[in-house]
């Protein structure tokens, strides 16, 4: 399986006035809580690779590791929920479709996860 990266984006616009808390954001939240720290290499989860902190245009900070779904279908980062909630307009439609396909249920994000 090819490793797929989800939500490694760099928004250029300021964040929206209110976070978007819909099915998409909640699905990502549930999936994110299942991720483990690591990196996908040829479809397998390898040891943690430290990627360095990343700062969003609005000042939100990521942690310094990637986060991989337990079935190793997807790799994301700790700002994935933030991007969907605050920068939805800049998330590519293709990635929204990928999030819709996640099957880890739906959970409400916390303040910390939203940043
Ligand atoms: Zn942001």
Coordinates of C-alpha atoms and ligand atoms in Angstrom, one line a residue:
X1 CA 0.0 0.0 0.0
X2 CA 1.2 3.4 -0.8
X3 CA 1.7 5.7 2.2
X4 CA -0.7 8.6 2.1
X5 CA -0.1 11.9 3.7
X6 CA -3.0 13.8 5.0
X7 CA -3.2 17.4 5.9
X8 CA 0.4 18.4 5.5
X9 CA -0.7 21.8 4.3
X10 CA 0.5 25.3 4.9
X11 CA -2.4 27.7 5.0
X12 CA -1.7 31.2 3.8
X13 CA -4.9 32.9 5.0
X14 CA -5.7 33.8 8.5
X15 CA -8.0 31.3 10.3
X16 CA -11.7 31.7 10.2
X17 CA -13.6 33.5 12.8
X18 CA -15.3 30.3 14.1
X19 CA -14.0 26.8 13.9
X20 CA -15.9 24.4 11.6
X21 CA -17.1 21.6 13.9
X22 CA -18.9 19.2 11.6
X23 CA -18.7 15.5 10.7
X24 CA -15.4 16.0 8.9
X25 CA -13.7 17.6 11.9
X26 CA -15.1 15.1 14.3
X27 CA -14.0 12.1 12.1
X28 CA -10.5 13.5 12.0
X29 CA -10.5 14.0 15.8
X30 CA -11.6 10.4 16.4
X31 CA -9.0 9.1 14.0
X32 CA -6.2 11.3 15.3
X33 CA -6.8 10.0 18.8
X34 CA -6.0 6.5 17.5
X35 CA -2.8 7.5 15.8
X36 CA 0.6 6.5 17.0
X37 CA 3.8 8.5 16.6
X38 CA 5.9 7.3 13.8
X39 CA 6.3 7.6 10.0
X40 CA 5.2 5.5 7.1
X41 CA 7.9 4.0 5.0
X42 CA 6.7 1.8 2.2
X43 CA 3.4 1.2 3.9
X44 CA 5.0 0.2 7.2
X45 CA 5.2 2.2 10.4
X46 CA 8.8 3.0 11.3
X47 CA 10.2 4.5 14.4
X48 CA 9.5 8.1 15.2
X49 CA 11.1 10.6 12.9
X50 CA 11.4 13.9 14.4
X51 CA 10.2 16.4 11.9
X52 CA 10.7 19.6 13.8
X53 CA 7.9 21.8 15.0
X54 CA 5.8 23.5 12.5
X55 CA 4.0 26.8 13.0
X56 CA 0.7 27.5 11.2
X57 CA 0.2 30.9 9.6
X58 CA -2.1 31.8 12.6
X59 CA 0.5 30.8 15.2
X60 CA -0.7 27.4 16.1
X61 CA 2.2 25.0 16.8
X62 CA 2.4 21.3 15.8
X63 CA 4.4 18.8 17.8
X64 CA 7.6 17.5 16.3
X65 CA 6.5 14.0 15.2
X66 CA 4.3 12.5 12.5
X67 CA 1.2 10.6 13.5
X68 CA 0.2 7.3 11.8
X69 CA -3.1 5.5 11.8
X70 CA -2.8 2.1 13.4
X71 CA -3.7 0.4 10.1
X72 CA -0.9 2.4 8.5
X73 CA -3.2 3.8 5.8
X74 CA -2.4 7.4 6.6
X75 CA 0.1 9.7 8.1
X76 CA -0.8 13.1 9.5
X77 CA 0.5 15.7 11.9
X78 CA -0.8 17.2 15.1
X79 CA -2.3 20.2 13.3
X80 CA -4.7 18.1 11.3
X81 CA -7.7 18.9 13.4
X82 CA -6.7 22.5 13.5
X83 CA -6.5 22.8 9.8
X84 CA -9.9 21.2 9.2
X85 CA -11.6 23.4 11.9
X86 CA -9.9 26.7 11.2
X87 CA -8.6 26.6 7.6
X88 CA -11.2 24.5 6.0
X89 CA -11.3 26.6 2.8
X90 CA -7.6 25.8 2.2
X91 CA -7.9 22.1 2.7
X92 CA -7.8 20.4 -0.8
X93 CA -11.1 18.7 -1.7
X94 CA -9.2 15.4 -2.2
X95 CA -8.1 15.4 1.4
X96 CA -11.6 16.2 2.6
X97 CA -12.7 13.1 0.7
X98 CA -10.0 11.0 2.5
X99 CA -11.2 12.2 5.9
X100 CA -14.7 11.3 5.0
X101 CA -13.5 7.7 4.4
X102 CA -12.0 7.4 7.9
X103 CA -13.9 4.8 9.9
X104 CA -12.9 5.5 13.5
X105 CA -16.2 7.1 14.5
X106 CA -16.7 10.8 15.4
X107 CA -15.5 12.6 18.5
X108 CA -15.6 16.3 19.6
X109 CA -12.2 17.9 19.6
X110 CA -10.9 19.5 22.8
X111 CA -9.8 23.1 23.0
X112 CA -6.2 21.9 23.0
X113 CA -6.7 19.8 19.8
X114 CA -8.3 22.8 18.1
X115 CA -5.8 25.3 19.3
Ligands
LIG1 ZN1 -3.8 27.9 11.8

